[in-house]
Amino acid sequence: MFLILRRGFATHSSLLCTSEKIVVPPLKMKINKSKVPKIREKDLEEKYITGWGPGGQAVNKTLNAVYLRHVPSGVWIKCHESRSLDRNRKTARKMLIEKLDLKINGEDSVQRQEERLASHKKNLKREKTRLKYEERRKEKENQSEADQENSSKKEDSLKNIPEEIDKK
């Protein structure tokens, strides 16, 4: 399946151009999450530690922050996003999975795929804007050339008018 753009905008030189259309090869728009590592509970070391940050003594005395370590890889996370221990445990697990994915898969990780996709969309938008203003500039140039031709024709016709009057 190809995406066809009218009065197209292109970001790559590898695009196939037809008359008045630009055919864009399909970009893999889906994020591949098949390589995301699965975490087993027995591989985790979980500790509850005192919180930090704003909230005064109530936060600093209670055990509501989570220290989570993946023993096989040695990757660890400290999480204190909220005052709730349960929310912090869930958030810490999500953060640990993202960090492991980045470490294990590198450029194929979900985070890098999302960054590439966002960058590609930004480049498409930038190219579309650039072509729009380039087209406007060309239209202005064509208009100014047409105006110059019209003004030169008017000058020529005005020069001929006095000669015609003299002849009568």
Coordinates of N, CA and C in Angstrom, one line a residue:
M1 N 0.9 -1.2 0.0 CA 0.0 0.0 0.0 C 0.9 1.2 0.0
F2 N 0.6 2.2 -0.9 CA 1.4 3.4 -1.0 C 0.5 4.6 -0.6
L3 N 1.2 5.6 0.0 CA 0.5 6.8 0.3 C 0.7 7.8 -0.9
I4 N -0.3 8.3 -1.4 CA -0.2 9.2 -2.6 C -0.5 10.7 -2.1
L5 N 0.4 11.6 -2.3 CA 0.2 12.9 -1.9 C 0.0 13.8 -3.1
R6 N -1.0 14.7 -3.1 CA -1.3 15.6 -4.1 C -0.4 16.8 -3.9
R7 N 0.1 17.5 -5.0 CA 1.0 18.6 -4.8 C 2.0 18.3 -3.7
G8 N 2.5 17.2 -3.8 CA 3.3 16.4 -2.8 C 4.4 17.2 -2.1
F9 N 4.7 16.6 -1.0 CA 5.9 17.0 -0.3 C 6.6 15.7 0.0
A10 N 7.9 15.8 -0.2 CA 8.8 14.7 -0.1 C 9.9 14.9 0.9
T11 N 10.3 13.9 1.6 CA 11.4 14.1 2.5 C 12.6 13.2 2.1
H12 N 12.4 12.3 1.2 CA 13.5 11.5 0.8 C 13.7 11.5 -0.7
S13 N 14.9 11.4 -1.2 CA 15.2 11.4 -2.6 C 14.7 10.1 -3.2
S14 N 14.4 9.1 -2.4 CA 14.0 7.8 -2.9 C 12.5 7.7 -3.3
L15 N 11.8 8.8 -3.2 CA 10.4 8.8 -3.5 C 10.2 8.7 -5.0
L16 N 9.1 8.0 -5.4 CA 8.8 7.8 -6.8 C 7.9 9.0 -7.2
C17 N 8.3 9.7 -8.2 CA 7.5 10.9 -8.6 C 6.7 10.5 -9.9
T18 N 5.4 10.9 -9.9 CA 4.6 10.8 -11.1 C 4.1 12.2 -11.4
S19 N 3.4 12.4 -12.5 CA 2.9 13.8 -12.8 C 1.9 14.2 -11.8
E20 N 2.3 15.3 -11.1 CA 1.5 16.0 -10.1 C 1.2 15.2 -8.9
K21 N 1.8 14.0 -8.8 CA 1.6 13.2 -7.6 C 3.0 12.7 -7.1
I22 N 3.1 12.5 -5.8 CA 4.3 11.9 -5.3 C 3.9 10.7 -4.5
V23 N 4.5 9.5 -4.9 CA 4.1 8.3 -4.3 C 5.1 8.0 -3.2
V24 N 4.7 7.9 -1.9 CA 5.6 7.7 -0.8 C 5.5 6.2 -0.4
P25 N 6.7 5.5 -0.4 CA 6.7 4.2 0.1 C 6.2 4.1 1.5
P26 N 5.5 3.0 1.9 CA 4.9 3.0 3.2 C 6.0 2.9 4.3
L27 N 5.8 3.7 5.3 CA 6.7 3.7 6.5 C 6.0 2.8 7.5
K28 N 6.8 2.0 8.2 CA 6.3 1.2 9.2 C 5.8 2.1 10.4
M29 N 4.5 2.2 10.4 CA 3.9 3.2 11.4 C 3.6 2.5 12.7
K30 N 3.6 1.2 12.8 CA 3.3 0.5 14.1 C 4.6 0.3 14.8
I31 N 4.5 0.4 16.1 CA 5.6 0.2 17.0 C 5.6 -1.3 17.3
N32 N 6.8 -1.9 17.1 CA 7.0 -3.4 17.4 C 7.3 -3.6 18.8
K33 N 6.3 -4.2 19.6 CA 6.5 -4.4 21.0 C 6.8 -5.9 21.3
S34 N 7.1 -6.6 20.3 CA 7.3 -8.1 20.5 C 8.6 -8.4 21.2
K35 N 9.6 -7.5 21.1 CA 10.9 -7.7 21.7 C 11.0 -7.2 23.2
V36 N 9.9 -6.6 23.7 CA 9.9 -6.0 25.0 C 10.1 -7.2 26.0
P37 N 11.1 -7.1 26.9 CA 11.4 -8.2 27.8 C 10.2 -8.4 28.8
K38 N 10.0 -9.6 29.2 CA 9.0 -10.0 30.2 C 9.8 -10.1 31.5
I39 N 9.2 -9.6 32.6 CA 9.9 -9.7 33.9 C 9.2 -10.7 34.8
R40 N 10.0 -11.6 35.4 CA 9.4 -12.5 36.3 C 9.6 -12.0 37.7
E41 N 8.6 -12.2 38.6 CA 8.7 -11.7 39.9 C 9.9 -12.2 40.7
K42 N 10.3 -13.5 40.4 CA 11.4 -14.1 41.2 C 12.7 -13.4 40.8
D43 N 12.8 -12.7 39.6 CA 14.0 -12.0 39.2 C 14.1 -10.6 39.8
L44 N 13.1 -10.2 40.6 CA 13.1 -8.8 41.1 C 13.5 -8.8 42.6
E45 N 14.2 -7.7 42.9 CA 14.4 -7.5 44.4 C 13.7 -6.1 44.6
E46 N 12.8 -6.1 45.6 CA 12.0 -5.0 45.8 C 12.2 -4.5 47.3
K47 N 12.4 -3.2 47.4 CA 12.6 -2.6 48.8 C 11.7 -1.4 48.8
Y48 N 11.2 -1.1 50.0 CA 10.4 0.1 50.3 C 11.3 1.0 51.1
I49 N 11.4 2.2 50.6 CA 12.3 3.2 51.3 C 11.5 4.4 51.6
T50 N 12.0 5.3 52.4 CA 11.3 6.5 52.8 C 11.3 7.5 51.6
G51 N 10.3 8.2 51.5 CA 10.1 9.2 50.4 C 11.0 10.4 50.5
W52 N 10.9 11.3 49.5 CA 11.7 12.5 49.5 C 10.9 13.6 48.8
G53 N 11.4 14.8 48.9 CA 10.7 15.9 48.1 C 9.7 16.6 48.9
P54 N 8.9 17.4 48.3 CA 7.9 18.2 48.9 C 6.8 17.3 49.7
G55 N 6.3 17.9 50.8 CA 5.3 17.1 51.5 C 5.7 17.1 53.0
G56 N 6.9 17.5 53.3 CA 7.3 17.6 54.7 C 7.5 16.3 55.4
Q57 N 7.3 16.3 56.7 CA 7.6 15.1 57.5 C 6.7 13.9 57.1
A58 N 5.5 14.1 56.7 CA 4.6 13.0 56.3 C 5.2 12.2 55.2
V59 N 5.8 12.8 54.3 CA 6.5 12.1 53.2 C 7.8 11.5 53.6
N60 N 8.6 12.2 54.3 CA 9.9 11.8 54.7 C 10.0 10.7 55.7
K61 N 8.9 10.5 56.4 CA 8.9 9.4 57.4 C 8.3 8.1 57.0
T62 N 7.4 8.2 56.0 CA 6.7 7.0 55.5 C 7.5 6.2 54.4
L63 N 7.3 4.9 54.4 CA 7.9 4.1 53.4 C 7.0 4.0 52.2
N64 N 7.1 5.0 51.3 CA 6.2 5.0 50.1 C 6.9 5.1 48.8
A65 N 8.2 5.1 48.9 CA 9.0 5.0 47.6 C 9.5 3.6 47.4
V66 N 9.7 3.2 46.2 CA 10.1 1.8 45.8 C 11.5 1.8 45.2
Y67 N 12.3 0.8 45.6 CA 13.6 0.5 45.0 C 13.4 -0.8 44.4
L68 N 13.5 -0.9 43.1 CA 13.3 -2.2 42.3 C 14.5 -2.5 41.5
R69 N 15.0 -3.7 41.7 CA 16.2 -4.1 41.0 C 16.0 -5.5 40.3
H70 N 16.4 -5.5 39.0 CA 16.3 -6.7 38.2 C 17.7 -7.4 38.4
V71 N 17.6 -8.5 39.2 CA 18.9 -9.2 39.6 C 19.7 -9.7 38.5
P72 N 19.2 -10.4 37.4 CA 20.0 -10.9 36.4 C 20.8 -9.8 35.6
S73 N 20.2 -8.7 35.4 CA 20.8 -7.7 34.6 C 21.5 -6.6 35.4
G74 N 21.0 -6.4 36.7 CA 21.6 -5.4 37.6 C 21.0 -4.0 37.4
V75 N 20.0 -3.9 36.6 CA 19.3 -2.7 36.3 C 18.4 -2.4 37.5
W76 N 18.4 -1.1 38.0 CA 17.6 -0.7 39.1 C 16.9 0.6 38.9
I77 N 15.8 0.8 39.6 CA 14.9 1.9 39.5 C 14.5 2.4 41.0
K78 N 14.5 3.7 41.2 CA 13.9 4.2 42.4 C 12.7 5.0 41.9
C79 N 11.6 4.8 42.6 CA 10.4 5.5 42.1 C 9.6 6.1 43.3
H80 N 9.4 7.4 43.2 CA 8.6 8.1 44.2 C 7.7 9.1 43.4
E81 N 6.9 8.7 42.6 CA 6.0 9.5 41.7 C 4.8 10.1 42.5
S82 N 4.3 9.3 43.5 CA 3.2 9.7 44.2 C 3.3 9.3 45.7
R83 N 2.4 9.6 46.5 CA 2.4 9.2 47.9 C 1.9 7.8 48.1
S84 N 1.3 7.2 47.1 CA 0.7 5.9 47.3 C 1.8 4.9 46.9
L85 N 2.0 3.9 47.8 CA 3.0 2.8 47.6 C 2.6 1.9 46.4
D86 N 1.3 1.6 46.3 CA 0.8 0.8 45.2 C 1.0 1.4 43.9
R87 N 0.7 2.7 43.7 CA 1.0 3.4 42.5 C 2.5 3.4 42.2
N88 N 3.3 3.6 43.2 CA 4.7 3.7 43.0 C 5.3 2.3 42.5
R89 N 4.7 1.2 43.1 CA 5.1 -0.1 42.7 C 4.8 -0.4 41.2
K90 N 3.6 0.0 40.8 CA 3.2 -0.2 39.4 C 4.1 0.7 38.5
T91 N 4.3 1.9 38.9 CA 5.1 2.8 38.0 C 6.5 2.3 37.9
A92 N 7.1 1.8 39.1 CA 8.4 1.3 39.1 C 8.6 0.1 38.1
R93 N 7.6 -0.7 38.1 CA 7.7 -1.9 37.2 C 7.7 -1.4 35.7
K94 N 6.8 -0.5 35.4 CA 6.8 0.0 34.0 C 8.1 0.7 33.7
M95 N 8.7 1.5 34.6 CA 9.9 2.2 34.3 C 11.1 1.1 34.1
L96 N 11.0 0.1 35.0 CA 12.1 -1.0 34.9 C 12.0 -1.7 33.5
I97 N 10.8 -2.0 33.1 CA 10.6 -2.6 31.8 C 11.1 -1.7 30.6
E98 N 10.8 -0.4 30.7 CA 11.4 0.5 29.7 C 12.9 0.6 29.7
K99 N 13.4 0.6 30.9 CA 14.9 0.7 31.0 C 15.6 -0.6 30.5
L100 N 15.0 -1.7 30.9 CA 15.5 -3.0 30.4 C 15.4 -3.1 28.8
D101 N 14.3 -2.7 28.3 CA 14.1 -2.7 26.9 C 15.1 -1.9 26.2
L102 N 15.4 -0.7 26.7 CA 16.4 0.2 26.1 C 17.8 -0.4 26.2
K103 N 18.1 -1.1 27.3 CA 19.4 -1.7 27.5 C 19.6 -2.9 26.6
I104 N 18.6 -3.8 26.5 CA 18.7 -5.0 25.7 C 18.5 -4.8 24.2
N105 N 17.5 -4.0 23.8 CA 17.2 -3.9 22.4 C 17.8 -2.7 21.7
G106 N 18.3 -1.7 22.5 CA 18.9 -0.5 21.9 C 18.1 0.2 21.0
E107 N 18.5 0.3 19.7 CA 17.7 1.0 18.7 C 16.4 0.4 18.3
D108 N 16.2 -0.9 18.7 CA 14.9 -1.5 18.4 C 13.9 -1.4 19.6
S109 N 14.3 -0.7 20.6 CA 13.4 -0.5 21.8 C 12.2 0.3 21.4
V110 N 11.2 0.2 22.2 CA 10.0 0.9 22.0 C 10.2 2.4 22.0
Q111 N 11.0 2.9 23.0 CA 11.3 4.3 23.1 C 12.0 4.8 21.9
R112 N 13.0 4.1 21.3 CA 13.7 4.6 20.1 C 12.8 4.6 18.9
Q113 N 11.9 3.6 18.8 CA 10.9 3.5 17.7 C 10.0 4.7 17.7
E114 N 9.5 5.1 18.9 CA 8.6 6.2 19.1 C 9.4 7.5 18.7
E115 N 10.6 7.6 19.1 CA 11.4 8.8 18.7 C 11.6 8.9 17.2
R116 N 11.9 7.8 16.6 CA 12.1 7.8 15.1 C 10.8 8.2 14.4
L117 N 9.7 7.7 14.9 CA 8.4 8.0 14.3 C 8.1 9.4 14.5
A118 N 8.3 10.0 15.7 CA 8.0 11.4 15.9 C 8.9 12.3 15.0
S119 N 10.2 11.9 14.9 CA 11.1 12.6 14.0 C 10.7 12.6 12.6
H120 N 10.2 11.4 12.1 CA 9.8 11.3 10.7 C 8.6 12.2 10.5
K121 N 7.6 12.2 11.4 CA 6.4 13.0 11.3 C 6.8 14.5 11.3
K122 N 7.7 14.9 12.1 CA 8.2 16.3 12.2 C 8.8 16.7 10.8
N123 N 9.7 15.8 10.3 CA 10.3 16.1 9.0 C 9.3 16.2 7.9
L124 N 8.3 15.3 7.9 CA 7.2 15.4 6.8 C 6.5 16.8 6.9
K125 N 6.2 17.2 8.1 CA 5.5 18.5 8.3 C 6.4 19.6 7.9
R126 N 7.7 19.6 8.2 CA 8.6 20.6 7.9 C 8.8 20.7 6.4
E127 N 8.9 19.5 5.7 CA 9.0 19.5 4.2 C 7.7 20.1 3.6
K128 N 6.6 19.7 4.1 CA 5.3 20.2 3.5 C 5.3 21.7 3.6
T129 N 5.7 22.3 4.8 CA 5.7 23.7 5.0 C 6.6 24.4 4.0
R130 N 7.8 23.8 3.9 CA 8.8 24.4 3.0 C 8.3 24.4 1.6
L131 N 7.7 23.3 1.1 CA 7.2 23.3 -0.3 C 6.1 24.3 -0.5
K132 N 5.2 24.4 0.6 CA 4.1 25.4 0.4 C 4.7 26.8 0.2
Y133 N 5.7 27.2 1.0 CA 6.2 28.5 0.8 C 7.0 28.7 -0.4
E134 N 7.6 27.6 -0.9 CA 8.4 27.7 -2.1 C 7.4 27.9 -3.3
E135 N 6.2 27.2 -3.2 CA 5.2 27.3 -4.2 C 4.7 28.8 -4.3
R136 N 4.4 29.3 -3.1 CA 4.0 30.7 -3.0 C 5.0 31.7 -3.6
R137 N 6.3 31.4 -3.3 CA 7.3 32.3 -3.8 C 7.3 32.2 -5.4
K138 N 7.2 31.0 -5.9 CA 7.1 30.9 -7.4 C 5.9 31.6 -8.0
E139 N 4.8 31.5 -7.3 CA 3.6 32.2 -7.8 C 3.8 33.7 -7.8
K140 N 4.4 34.2 -6.8 CA 4.7 35.6 -6.7 C 5.6 36.1 -7.8
E141 N 6.7 35.2 -8.1 CA 7.6 35.6 -9.2 C 6.9 35.6 -10.5
N142 N 6.0 34.6 -10.7 CA 5.3 34.5 -12.0 C 4.3 35.7 -12.1
Q143 N 3.7 36.1 -11.0 CA 2.8 37.2 -11.0 C 3.6 38.5 -11.3
S144 N 4.8 38.7 -10.7 CA 5.6 39.9 -10.9 C 6.0 39.9 -12.4
E145 N 6.4 38.8 -12.9 CA 6.8 38.8 -14.4 C 5.6 39.2 -15.3
A146 N 4.5 38.6 -14.9 CA 3.3 39.0 -15.7 C 3.0 40.5 -15.6
D147 N 3.1 41.0 -14.4 CA 2.9 42.5 -14.2 C 3.8 43.3 -15.0
Q148 N 5.1 42.9 -15.0 CA 6.1 43.6 -15.8 C 5.8 43.6 -17.2
E149 N 5.4 42.5 -17.8 CA 5.0 42.4 -19.2 C 3.8 43.3 -19.5
N150 N 2.8 43.3 -18.6 CA 1.6 44.1 -18.8 C 2.0 45.6 -18.7
S151 N 2.9 46.0 -17.8 CA 3.3 47.4 -17.7 C 4.1 47.8 -18.9
S152 N 4.9 46.9 -19.5 CA 5.7 47.3 -20.7 C 4.7 47.4 -21.9
K153 N 3.7 46.6 -21.9 CA 2.7 46.7 -23.0 C 2.0 48.0 -22.9
K154 N 1.6 48.4 -21.7 CA 0.9 49.7 -21.5 C 1.7 50.8 -21.9
E155 N 3.0 50.8 -21.5 CA 3.9 51.9 -21.9 C 4.1 52.0 -23.4
D156 N 4.2 50.9 -24.1 CA 4.2 50.9 -25.5 C 3.0 51.4 -26.1
S157 N 1.8 51.1 -25.6 CA 0.6 51.6 -26.1 C 0.4 53.1 -25.9
L158 N 0.9 53.5 -24.7 CA 0.9 55.0 -24.4 C 1.8 55.8 -25.3
K159 N 2.9 55.2 -25.7 CA 3.8 55.9 -26.6 C 3.2 56.0 -28.0
N160 N 2.4 55.0 -28.4 CA 1.8 55.1 -29.7 C 0.6 56.0 -29.8
I161 N 0.0 56.3 -28.7 CA -1.2 57.2 -28.7 C -0.8 58.6 -29.2
P162 N 0.2 59.3 -28.7 CA 0.5 60.6 -29.2 C 0.8 60.6 -30.8
E163 N 1.4 59.6 -31.2 CA 1.7 59.5 -32.7 C 0.4 59.4 -33.5
E164 N -0.5 58.6 -32.9 CA -1.8 58.5 -33.6 C -2.6 59.8 -33.6
I165 N -2.4 60.6 -32.5 CA -3.1 61.8 -32.4 C -2.5 62.8 -33.4
D166 N -1.2 62.8 -33.5 CA -0.5 63.7 -34.5 C -0.9 63.4 -35.9
K167 N -1.1 62.1 -36.2 CA -1.4 61.7 -37.6 C -2.8 62.2 -38.0
K168 N -3.7 62.4 -37.0 CA -5.1 62.8 -37.3 C -5.1 64.2 -37.5

